[in-house]
Short mmCIF file of C-alpha atoms and ligand atoms in Angstrom, two decimals:
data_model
loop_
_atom_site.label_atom_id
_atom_site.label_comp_id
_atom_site.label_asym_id
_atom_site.label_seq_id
_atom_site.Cartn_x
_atom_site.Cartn_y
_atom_site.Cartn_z
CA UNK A 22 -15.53 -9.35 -11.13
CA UNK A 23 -14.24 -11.90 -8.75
CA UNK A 24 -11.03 -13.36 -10.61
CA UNK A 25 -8.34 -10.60 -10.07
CA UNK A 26 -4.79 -10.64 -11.42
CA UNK A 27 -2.61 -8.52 -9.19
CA UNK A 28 0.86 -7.62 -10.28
CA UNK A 29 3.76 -6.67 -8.10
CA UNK A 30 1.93 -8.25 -5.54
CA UNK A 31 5.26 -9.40 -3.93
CA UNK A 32 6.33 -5.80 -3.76
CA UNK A 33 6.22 -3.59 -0.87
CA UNK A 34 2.43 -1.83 -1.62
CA UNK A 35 1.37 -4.97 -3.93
CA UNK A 36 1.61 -7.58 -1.02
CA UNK A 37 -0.53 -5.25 1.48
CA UNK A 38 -2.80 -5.36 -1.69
CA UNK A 39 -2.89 -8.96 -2.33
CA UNK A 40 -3.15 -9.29 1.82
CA UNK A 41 -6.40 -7.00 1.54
CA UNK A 42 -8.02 -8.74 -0.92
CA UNK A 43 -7.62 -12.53 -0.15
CA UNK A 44 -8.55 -12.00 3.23
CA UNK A 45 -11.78 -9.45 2.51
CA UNK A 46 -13.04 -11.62 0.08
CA UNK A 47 -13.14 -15.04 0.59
CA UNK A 48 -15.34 -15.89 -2.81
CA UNK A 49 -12.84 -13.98 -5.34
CA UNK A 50 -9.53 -15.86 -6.69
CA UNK A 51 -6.85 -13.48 -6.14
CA UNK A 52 -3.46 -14.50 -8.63
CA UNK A 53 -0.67 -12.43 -7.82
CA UNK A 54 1.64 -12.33 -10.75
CA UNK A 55 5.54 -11.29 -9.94
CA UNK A 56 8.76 -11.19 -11.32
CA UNK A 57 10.63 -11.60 -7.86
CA UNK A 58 13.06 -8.76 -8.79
CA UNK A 59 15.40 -7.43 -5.64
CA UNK A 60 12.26 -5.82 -4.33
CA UNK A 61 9.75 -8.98 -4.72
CA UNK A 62 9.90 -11.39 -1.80
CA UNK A 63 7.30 -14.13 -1.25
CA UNK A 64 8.47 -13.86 2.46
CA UNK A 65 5.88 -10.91 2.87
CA UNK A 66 2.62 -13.12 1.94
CA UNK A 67 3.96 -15.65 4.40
CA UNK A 68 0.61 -15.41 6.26
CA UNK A 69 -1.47 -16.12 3.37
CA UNK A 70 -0.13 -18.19 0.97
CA UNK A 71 -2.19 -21.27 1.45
CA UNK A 72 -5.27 -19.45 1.19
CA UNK A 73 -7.28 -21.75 -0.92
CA UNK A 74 -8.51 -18.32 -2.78
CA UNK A 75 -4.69 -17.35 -3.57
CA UNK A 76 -2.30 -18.44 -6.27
CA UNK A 77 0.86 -17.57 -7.14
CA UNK A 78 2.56 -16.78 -10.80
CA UNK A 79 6.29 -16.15 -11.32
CA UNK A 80 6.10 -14.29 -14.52
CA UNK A 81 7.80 -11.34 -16.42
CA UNK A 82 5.36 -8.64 -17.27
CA UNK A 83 7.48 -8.29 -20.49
CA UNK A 84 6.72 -11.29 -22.23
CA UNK A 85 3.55 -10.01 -23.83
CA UNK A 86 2.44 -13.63 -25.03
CA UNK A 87 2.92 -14.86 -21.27
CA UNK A 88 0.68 -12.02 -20.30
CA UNK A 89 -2.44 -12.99 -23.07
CA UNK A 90 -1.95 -16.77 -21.94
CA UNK A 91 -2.40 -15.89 -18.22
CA UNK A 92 -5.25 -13.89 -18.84
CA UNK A 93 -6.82 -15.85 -20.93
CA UNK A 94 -6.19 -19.48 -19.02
CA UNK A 95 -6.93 -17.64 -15.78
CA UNK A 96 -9.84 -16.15 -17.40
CA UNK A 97 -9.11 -12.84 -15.36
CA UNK A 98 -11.90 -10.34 -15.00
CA UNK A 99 -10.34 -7.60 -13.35
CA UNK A 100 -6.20 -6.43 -13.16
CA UNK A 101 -4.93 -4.64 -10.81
CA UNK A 102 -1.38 -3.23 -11.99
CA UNK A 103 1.17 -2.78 -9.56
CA UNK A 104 4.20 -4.31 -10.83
CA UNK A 105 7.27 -1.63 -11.62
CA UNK A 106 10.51 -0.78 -10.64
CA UNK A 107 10.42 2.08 -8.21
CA UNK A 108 13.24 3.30 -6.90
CA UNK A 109 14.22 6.84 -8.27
CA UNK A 110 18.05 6.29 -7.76
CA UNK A 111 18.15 3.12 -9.71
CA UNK A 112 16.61 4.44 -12.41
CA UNK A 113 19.04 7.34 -12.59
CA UNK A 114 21.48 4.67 -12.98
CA UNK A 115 19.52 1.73 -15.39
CA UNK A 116 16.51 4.29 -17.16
CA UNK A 117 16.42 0.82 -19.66
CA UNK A 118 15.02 -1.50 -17.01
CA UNK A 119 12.38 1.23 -16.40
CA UNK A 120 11.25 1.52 -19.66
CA UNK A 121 11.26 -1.88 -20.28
CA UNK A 122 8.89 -3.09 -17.33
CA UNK A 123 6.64 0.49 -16.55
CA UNK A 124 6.02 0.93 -19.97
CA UNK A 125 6.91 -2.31 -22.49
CA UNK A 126 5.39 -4.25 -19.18
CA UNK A 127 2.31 -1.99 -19.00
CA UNK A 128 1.54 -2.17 -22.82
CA UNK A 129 1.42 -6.29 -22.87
CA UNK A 130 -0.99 -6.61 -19.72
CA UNK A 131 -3.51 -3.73 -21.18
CA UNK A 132 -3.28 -5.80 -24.76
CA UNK A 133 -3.80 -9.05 -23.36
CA UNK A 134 -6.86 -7.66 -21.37
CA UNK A 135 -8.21 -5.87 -24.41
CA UNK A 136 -8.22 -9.41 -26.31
CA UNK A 137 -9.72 -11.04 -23.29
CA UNK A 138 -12.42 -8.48 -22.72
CA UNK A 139 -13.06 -8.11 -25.87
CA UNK A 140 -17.04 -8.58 -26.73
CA UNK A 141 -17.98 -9.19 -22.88
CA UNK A 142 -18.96 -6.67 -20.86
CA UNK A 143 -17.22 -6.93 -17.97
CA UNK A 144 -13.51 -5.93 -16.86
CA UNK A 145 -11.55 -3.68 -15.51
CA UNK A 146 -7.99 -2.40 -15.94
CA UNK A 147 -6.62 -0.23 -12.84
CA UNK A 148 -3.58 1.27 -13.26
CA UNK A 149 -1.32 2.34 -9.92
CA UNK A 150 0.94 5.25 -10.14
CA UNK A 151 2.38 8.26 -8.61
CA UNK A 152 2.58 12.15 -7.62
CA UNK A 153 5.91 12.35 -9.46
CA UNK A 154 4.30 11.68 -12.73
CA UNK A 155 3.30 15.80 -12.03
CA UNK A 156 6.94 17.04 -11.60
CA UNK A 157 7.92 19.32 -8.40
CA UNK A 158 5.91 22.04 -6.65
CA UNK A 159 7.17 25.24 -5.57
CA UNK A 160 3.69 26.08 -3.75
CA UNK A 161 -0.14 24.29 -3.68
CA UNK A 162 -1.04 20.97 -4.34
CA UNK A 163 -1.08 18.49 -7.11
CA UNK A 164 -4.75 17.77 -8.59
CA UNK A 165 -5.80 15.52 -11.16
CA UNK A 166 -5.99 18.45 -13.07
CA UNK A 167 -2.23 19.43 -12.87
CA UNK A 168 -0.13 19.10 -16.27
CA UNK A 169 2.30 16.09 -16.43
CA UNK A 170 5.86 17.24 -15.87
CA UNK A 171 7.85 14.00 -14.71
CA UNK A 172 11.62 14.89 -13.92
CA UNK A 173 13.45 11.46 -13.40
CA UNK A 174 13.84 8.33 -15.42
CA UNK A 175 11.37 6.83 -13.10
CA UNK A 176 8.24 9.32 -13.18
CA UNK A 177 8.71 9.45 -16.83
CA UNK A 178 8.18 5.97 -17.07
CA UNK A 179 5.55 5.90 -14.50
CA UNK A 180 3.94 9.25 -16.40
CA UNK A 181 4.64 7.11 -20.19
CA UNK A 182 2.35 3.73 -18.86
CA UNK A 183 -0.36 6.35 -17.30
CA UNK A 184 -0.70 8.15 -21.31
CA UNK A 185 -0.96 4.61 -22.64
CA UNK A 186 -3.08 3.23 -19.98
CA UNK A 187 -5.84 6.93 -20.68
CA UNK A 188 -5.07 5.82 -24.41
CA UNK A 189 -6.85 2.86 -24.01
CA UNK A 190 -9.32 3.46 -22.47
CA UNK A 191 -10.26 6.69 -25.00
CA UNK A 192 -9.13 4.12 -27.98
CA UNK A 193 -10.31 0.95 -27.48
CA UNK A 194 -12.77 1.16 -24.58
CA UNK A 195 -11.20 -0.82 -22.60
CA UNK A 196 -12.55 0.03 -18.93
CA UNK A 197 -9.63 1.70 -17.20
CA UNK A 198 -9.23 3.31 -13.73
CA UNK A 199 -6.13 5.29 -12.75
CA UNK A 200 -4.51 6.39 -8.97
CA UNK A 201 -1.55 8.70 -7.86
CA UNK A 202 -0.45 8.34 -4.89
CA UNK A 203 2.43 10.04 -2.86
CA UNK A 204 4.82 8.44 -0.72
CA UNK A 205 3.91 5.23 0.68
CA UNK A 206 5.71 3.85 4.44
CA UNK A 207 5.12 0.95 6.77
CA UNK A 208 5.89 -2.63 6.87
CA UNK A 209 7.99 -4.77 4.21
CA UNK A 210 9.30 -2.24 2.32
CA UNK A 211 12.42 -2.99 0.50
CA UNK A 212 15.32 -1.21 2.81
CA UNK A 213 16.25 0.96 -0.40
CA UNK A 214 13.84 3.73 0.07
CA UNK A 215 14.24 6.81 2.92
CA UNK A 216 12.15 5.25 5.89
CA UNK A 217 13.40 1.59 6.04
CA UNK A 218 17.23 2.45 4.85
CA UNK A 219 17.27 4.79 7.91
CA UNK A 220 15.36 2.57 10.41
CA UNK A 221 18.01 -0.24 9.39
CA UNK A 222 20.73 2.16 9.39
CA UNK A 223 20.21 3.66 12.75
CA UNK A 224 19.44 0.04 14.47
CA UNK A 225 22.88 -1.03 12.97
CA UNK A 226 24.90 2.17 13.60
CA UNK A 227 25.87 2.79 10.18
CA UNK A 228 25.73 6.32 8.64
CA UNK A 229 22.54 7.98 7.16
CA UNK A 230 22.58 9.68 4.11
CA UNK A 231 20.35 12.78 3.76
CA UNK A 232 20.73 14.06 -0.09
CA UNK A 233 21.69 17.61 -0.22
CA UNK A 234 20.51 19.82 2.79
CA UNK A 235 17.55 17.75 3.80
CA UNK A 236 15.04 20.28 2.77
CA UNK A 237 12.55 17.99 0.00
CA UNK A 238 9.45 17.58 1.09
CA UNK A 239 7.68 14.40 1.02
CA UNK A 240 3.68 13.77 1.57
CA UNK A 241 3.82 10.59 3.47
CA UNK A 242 0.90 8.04 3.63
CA UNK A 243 0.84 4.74 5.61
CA UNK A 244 0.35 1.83 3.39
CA UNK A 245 -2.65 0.07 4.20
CA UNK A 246 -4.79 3.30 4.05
CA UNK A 247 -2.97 3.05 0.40
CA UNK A 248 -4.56 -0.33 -0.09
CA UNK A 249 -7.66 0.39 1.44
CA UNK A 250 -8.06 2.98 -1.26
CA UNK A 251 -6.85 0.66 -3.86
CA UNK A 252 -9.63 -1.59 -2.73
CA UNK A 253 -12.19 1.45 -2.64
CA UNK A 254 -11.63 2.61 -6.19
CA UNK A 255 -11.40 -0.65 -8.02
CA UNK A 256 -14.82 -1.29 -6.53
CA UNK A 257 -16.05 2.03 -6.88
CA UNK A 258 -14.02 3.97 -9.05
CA UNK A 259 -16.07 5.71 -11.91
CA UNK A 260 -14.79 4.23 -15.77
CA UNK A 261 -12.63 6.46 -17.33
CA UNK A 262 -11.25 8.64 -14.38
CA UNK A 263 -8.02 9.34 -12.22
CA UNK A 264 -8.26 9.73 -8.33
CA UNK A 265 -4.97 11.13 -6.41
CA UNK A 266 -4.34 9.46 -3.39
CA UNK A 267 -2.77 11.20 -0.57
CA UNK A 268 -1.40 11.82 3.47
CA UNK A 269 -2.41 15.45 3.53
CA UNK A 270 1.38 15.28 5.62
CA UNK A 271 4.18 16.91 4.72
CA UNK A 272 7.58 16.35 5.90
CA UNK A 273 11.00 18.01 5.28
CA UNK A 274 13.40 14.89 5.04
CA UNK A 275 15.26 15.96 7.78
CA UNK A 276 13.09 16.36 9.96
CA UNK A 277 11.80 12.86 9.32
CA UNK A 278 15.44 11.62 9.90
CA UNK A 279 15.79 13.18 13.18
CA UNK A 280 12.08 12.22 14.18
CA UNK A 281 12.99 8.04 13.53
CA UNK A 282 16.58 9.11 15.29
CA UNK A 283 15.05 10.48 18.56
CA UNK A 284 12.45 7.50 18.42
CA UNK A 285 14.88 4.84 17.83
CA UNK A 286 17.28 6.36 20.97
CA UNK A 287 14.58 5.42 23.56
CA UNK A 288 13.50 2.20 21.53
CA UNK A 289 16.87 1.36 21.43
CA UNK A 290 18.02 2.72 25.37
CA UNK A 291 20.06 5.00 23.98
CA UNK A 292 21.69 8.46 24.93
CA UNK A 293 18.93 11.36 23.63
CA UNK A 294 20.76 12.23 20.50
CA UNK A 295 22.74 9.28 20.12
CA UNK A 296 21.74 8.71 16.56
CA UNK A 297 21.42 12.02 15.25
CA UNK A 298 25.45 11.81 15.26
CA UNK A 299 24.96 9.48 12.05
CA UNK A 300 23.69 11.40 10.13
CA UNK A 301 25.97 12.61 7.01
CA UNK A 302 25.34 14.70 4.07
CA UNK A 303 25.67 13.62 1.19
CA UNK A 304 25.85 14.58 -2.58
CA UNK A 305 22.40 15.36 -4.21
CA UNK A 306 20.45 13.41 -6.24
CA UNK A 307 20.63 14.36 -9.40
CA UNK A 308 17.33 16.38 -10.48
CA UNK A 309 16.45 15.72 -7.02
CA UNK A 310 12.52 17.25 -6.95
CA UNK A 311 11.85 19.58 -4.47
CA UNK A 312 8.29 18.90 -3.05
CA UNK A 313 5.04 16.43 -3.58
CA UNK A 314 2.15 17.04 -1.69
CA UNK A 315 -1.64 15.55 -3.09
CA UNK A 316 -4.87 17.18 -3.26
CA UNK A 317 -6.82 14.50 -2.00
CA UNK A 318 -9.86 15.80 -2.39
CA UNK A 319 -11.56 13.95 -5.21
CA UNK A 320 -11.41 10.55 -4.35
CA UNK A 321 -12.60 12.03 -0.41
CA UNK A 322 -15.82 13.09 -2.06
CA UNK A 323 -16.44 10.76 -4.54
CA UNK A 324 -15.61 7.48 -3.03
CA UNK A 325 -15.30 8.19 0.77
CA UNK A 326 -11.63 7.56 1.19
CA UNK A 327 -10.10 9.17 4.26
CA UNK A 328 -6.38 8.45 5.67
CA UNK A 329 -7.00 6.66 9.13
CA UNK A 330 -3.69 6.61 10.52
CA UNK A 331 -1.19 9.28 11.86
CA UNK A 332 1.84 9.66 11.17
CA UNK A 333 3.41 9.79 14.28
CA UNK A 334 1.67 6.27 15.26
CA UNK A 335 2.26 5.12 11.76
CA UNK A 336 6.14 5.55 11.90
CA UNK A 337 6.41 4.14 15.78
CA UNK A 338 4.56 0.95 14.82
CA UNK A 339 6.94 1.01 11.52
CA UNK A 340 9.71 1.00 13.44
CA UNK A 341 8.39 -1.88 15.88
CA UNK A 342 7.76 -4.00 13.26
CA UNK A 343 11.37 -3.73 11.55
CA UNK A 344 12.73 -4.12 14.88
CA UNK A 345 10.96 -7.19 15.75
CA UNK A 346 11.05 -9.01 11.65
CA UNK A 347 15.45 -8.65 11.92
CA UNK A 348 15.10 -12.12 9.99
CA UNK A 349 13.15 -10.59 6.97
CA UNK A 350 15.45 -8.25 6.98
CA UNK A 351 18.63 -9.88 6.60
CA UNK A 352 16.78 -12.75 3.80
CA UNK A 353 15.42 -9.67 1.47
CA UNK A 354 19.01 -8.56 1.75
CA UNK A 355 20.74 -11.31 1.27
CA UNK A 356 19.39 -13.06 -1.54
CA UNK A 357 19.19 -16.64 -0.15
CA UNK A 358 15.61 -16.59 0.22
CA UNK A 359 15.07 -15.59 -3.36
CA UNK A 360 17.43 -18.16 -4.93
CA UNK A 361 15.33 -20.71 -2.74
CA UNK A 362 11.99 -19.66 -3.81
CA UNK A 363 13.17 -18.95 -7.41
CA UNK A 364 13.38 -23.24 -7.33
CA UNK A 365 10.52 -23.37 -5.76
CA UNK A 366 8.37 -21.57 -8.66
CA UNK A 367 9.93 -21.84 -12.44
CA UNK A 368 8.65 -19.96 -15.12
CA UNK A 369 5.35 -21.11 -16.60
P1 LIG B 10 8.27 -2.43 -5.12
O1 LIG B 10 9.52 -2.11 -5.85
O2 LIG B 10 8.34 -2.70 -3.66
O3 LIG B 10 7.56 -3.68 -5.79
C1 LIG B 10 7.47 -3.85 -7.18
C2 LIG B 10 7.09 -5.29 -7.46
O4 LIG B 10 7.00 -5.45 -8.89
C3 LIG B 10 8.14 -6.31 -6.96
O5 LIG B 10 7.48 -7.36 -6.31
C4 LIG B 10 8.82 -6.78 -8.24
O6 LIG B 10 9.30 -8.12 -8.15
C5 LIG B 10 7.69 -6.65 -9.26
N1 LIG B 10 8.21 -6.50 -10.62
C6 LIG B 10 9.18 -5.63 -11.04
N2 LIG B 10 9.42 -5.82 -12.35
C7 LIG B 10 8.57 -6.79 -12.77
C8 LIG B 10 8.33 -7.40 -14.03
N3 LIG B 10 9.03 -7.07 -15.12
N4 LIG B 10 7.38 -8.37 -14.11
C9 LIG B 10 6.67 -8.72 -13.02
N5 LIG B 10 6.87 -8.19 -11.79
C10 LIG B 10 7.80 -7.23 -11.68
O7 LIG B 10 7.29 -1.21 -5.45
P2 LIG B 10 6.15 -0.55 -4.55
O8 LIG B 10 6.76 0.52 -3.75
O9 LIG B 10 5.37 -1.61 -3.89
O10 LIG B 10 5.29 0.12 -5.71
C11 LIG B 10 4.24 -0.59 -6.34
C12 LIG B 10 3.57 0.30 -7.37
O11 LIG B 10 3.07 1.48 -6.73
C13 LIG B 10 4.52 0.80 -8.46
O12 LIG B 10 3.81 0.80 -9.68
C14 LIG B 10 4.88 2.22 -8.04
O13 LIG B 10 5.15 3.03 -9.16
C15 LIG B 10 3.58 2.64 -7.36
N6 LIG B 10 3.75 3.66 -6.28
C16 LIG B 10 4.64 3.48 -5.27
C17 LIG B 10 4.73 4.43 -4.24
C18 LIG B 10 5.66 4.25 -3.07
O14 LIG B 10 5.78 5.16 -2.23
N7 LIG B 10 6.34 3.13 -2.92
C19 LIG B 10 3.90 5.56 -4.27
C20 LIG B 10 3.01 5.72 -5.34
C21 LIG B 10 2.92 4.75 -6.34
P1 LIG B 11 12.70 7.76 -1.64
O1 LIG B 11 12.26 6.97 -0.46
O2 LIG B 11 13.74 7.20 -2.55
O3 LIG B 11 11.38 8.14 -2.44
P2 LIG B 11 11.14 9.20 -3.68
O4 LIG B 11 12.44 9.64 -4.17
O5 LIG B 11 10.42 8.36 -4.67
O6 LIG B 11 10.30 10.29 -3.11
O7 LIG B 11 13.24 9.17 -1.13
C1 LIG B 11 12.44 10.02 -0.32
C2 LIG B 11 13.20 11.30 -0.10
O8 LIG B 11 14.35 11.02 0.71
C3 LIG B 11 13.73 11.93 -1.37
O9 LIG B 11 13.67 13.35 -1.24
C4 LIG B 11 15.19 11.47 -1.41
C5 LIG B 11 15.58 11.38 0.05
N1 LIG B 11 16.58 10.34 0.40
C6 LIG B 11 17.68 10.69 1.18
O10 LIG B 11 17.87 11.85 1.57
N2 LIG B 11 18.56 9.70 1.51
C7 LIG B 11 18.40 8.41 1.10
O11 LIG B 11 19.26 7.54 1.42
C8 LIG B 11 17.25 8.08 0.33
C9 LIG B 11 17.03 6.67 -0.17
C10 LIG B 11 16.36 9.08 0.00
#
């Protein structure tokens, strides 16, 4: 399998992904199909986009005939399905544009595979998804084992595409693979989500909003030990089977906030406790789960995966690198840099 569609690759996880891959393997043509949504931005494959094994596609994973002519002109052999919208709030807010792309989206790419892999024997379908598909823990660890129970708009999109995606595979045979994975951090992620919003808040003095008391628990994981899985179980992943992927490290959420606020003071020469004073409680989110934290063991024993990084180190060099890339910052945000590249690259 050496001609690999990834989706979402101009995402936050997708572009460590697509990074991974075109670098690792030189002989494979990597196409990275995106939508450029808020939270795609071609400014985080910068370093690769001339690769001569790299291509780009500006598509929308819900125009299903799109999806069987890329397959089938690109004559992809393997897909690697990354492209969503993830942000719990907004879906709270617009469920319809998670319905539409995690599960409309999801259905078109596994059809047009299924008529391109149809009568060859080769292919694979990999499906990337979460630990909130399996709802909120009170005590012990989610296994592939544990019953569905997704609480938001979001997971219950995310936990709709994973049925479909298990469908099929029993169904129609197509050769699918399936990960959950907890909470992903590190650099270019969209400044929406817990870590970045408060790195950017605290460098630029504004408040920080902790939901409720601060007490959910999140089981972080730095993102390219996420893609280093991701590049682990498409290659070795048995047919047919789901792996959780997770940090084994559990965090209260404000204890996280305080930890970036007391690192940021001496990055940024400031008084010790300086930026704690930010920090404002807010109103809940609504349904806000309490706890995710990931078995991990499966995919330890079966493929070899281990997280390499910790999380102290992980969040320091997180924090470095948002310092230092002010410029990506302010052209995610802004929009500019999207209208630019959205001339750049029209729809096929
Ligand atoms: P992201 O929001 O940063 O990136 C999503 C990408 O998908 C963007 O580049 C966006 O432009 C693209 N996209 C959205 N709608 C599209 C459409 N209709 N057609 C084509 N492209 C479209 O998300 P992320 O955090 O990188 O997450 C990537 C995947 O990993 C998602 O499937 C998510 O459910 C899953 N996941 C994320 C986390 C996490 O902590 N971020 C954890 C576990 C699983
Ligand atoms: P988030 O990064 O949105 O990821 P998810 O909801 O998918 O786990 O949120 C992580 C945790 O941080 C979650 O418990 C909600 C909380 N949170 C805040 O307290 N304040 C914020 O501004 C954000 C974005 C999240």
């Amino acid at each position: 399998m050496k001609r690999i569609l990834i989706t979402g690759g101009a995402g936050f996880i997708g572009s460590h992904v697509v990074r991974l891959f075109v670098n690792k393997y030189p002989d494979y043509k990597i196409v990275n199909l995106d939508k450029l949504t808020y939270a795609g931005n071609l400014e985080n494959l910068r370093d690769i986009e001339n690769a001569p094994n790299y291509a780009f596609i500006k598509a929308d994973i819900c125009d299903g005939g799109l999806m069987d002519r890329i397959i089938a002109d690109e004559n992809i052999e393997g897909v690697i399905h990354l492209a969503a919208e993830s942000h719990v709030d907004r879906s709270i807010k617009s469920p319809m544009d998670f319905i539409h792309t995690n599960i409309i989206g999801t259905v078109n790419l596994l059809n047009a595979a299924k008529k391109q892999w149809q009568g060859k024997n080769h292919g694979r379908f990999y499906h990337i998804s979460t630990d909130e598909v399996y709802g909120s823990l009170e005590s012990g660890f989610f296994t592939e084992e544990t019953a569905y129970d997704p609480r938001s708009p979001y997971s219950s999109s995310k936990a709709s595409s994973d049925h479909l995606v298990r469908a099929y595979g029993h169904t129609y045979k197509l050769p699918v693979v399936l990960t959950n994975c907890s909470n992903n951090y590190g650099s270019y992620q969209f400044p929406e989500k817990l870590i970045p919003l408060m790195i950017h808040n605290i460098q630029s003095e504004k408040q920080l909003p902790v939901y409720g008391k601060g007490e959910n628990i999140r089981d972080w994981l730095w993102v390219e030990d996420h893609a280093r899985a991701i590049d682990m179980v498409f290659h070795k992943g048995k047919e047919g089977e789901t792996y959780n992927i997770g940090g084994n490290n559990e965090w209260k959420n404000l204890d996280l906030v305080h930890f970036l606020c007391d690192l940021m003071d001496k990055k940024l020469g400031r008084g010790k406790g300086e930026s704690r004073k930010l920090i404002s409680f807010v109103t809940d989110r609504a349904g806000h789960d309490m706890r995710y934290a990931i078995d991990a063991s499966k995919i330890k024993k079966e493929i070899g995966w281990e997280p390499s990084v910790r999380f102290e180190e992980g969040l320091e060099n997180t924090v470095d690198w948002y310092l230092k890339n002010d410029a990506w910052l302010e052209h995610v945000t802004s929009g500019a840099y999207k209208e630019y590249y959205d001339q750049q690259y029209k729809n096929r």
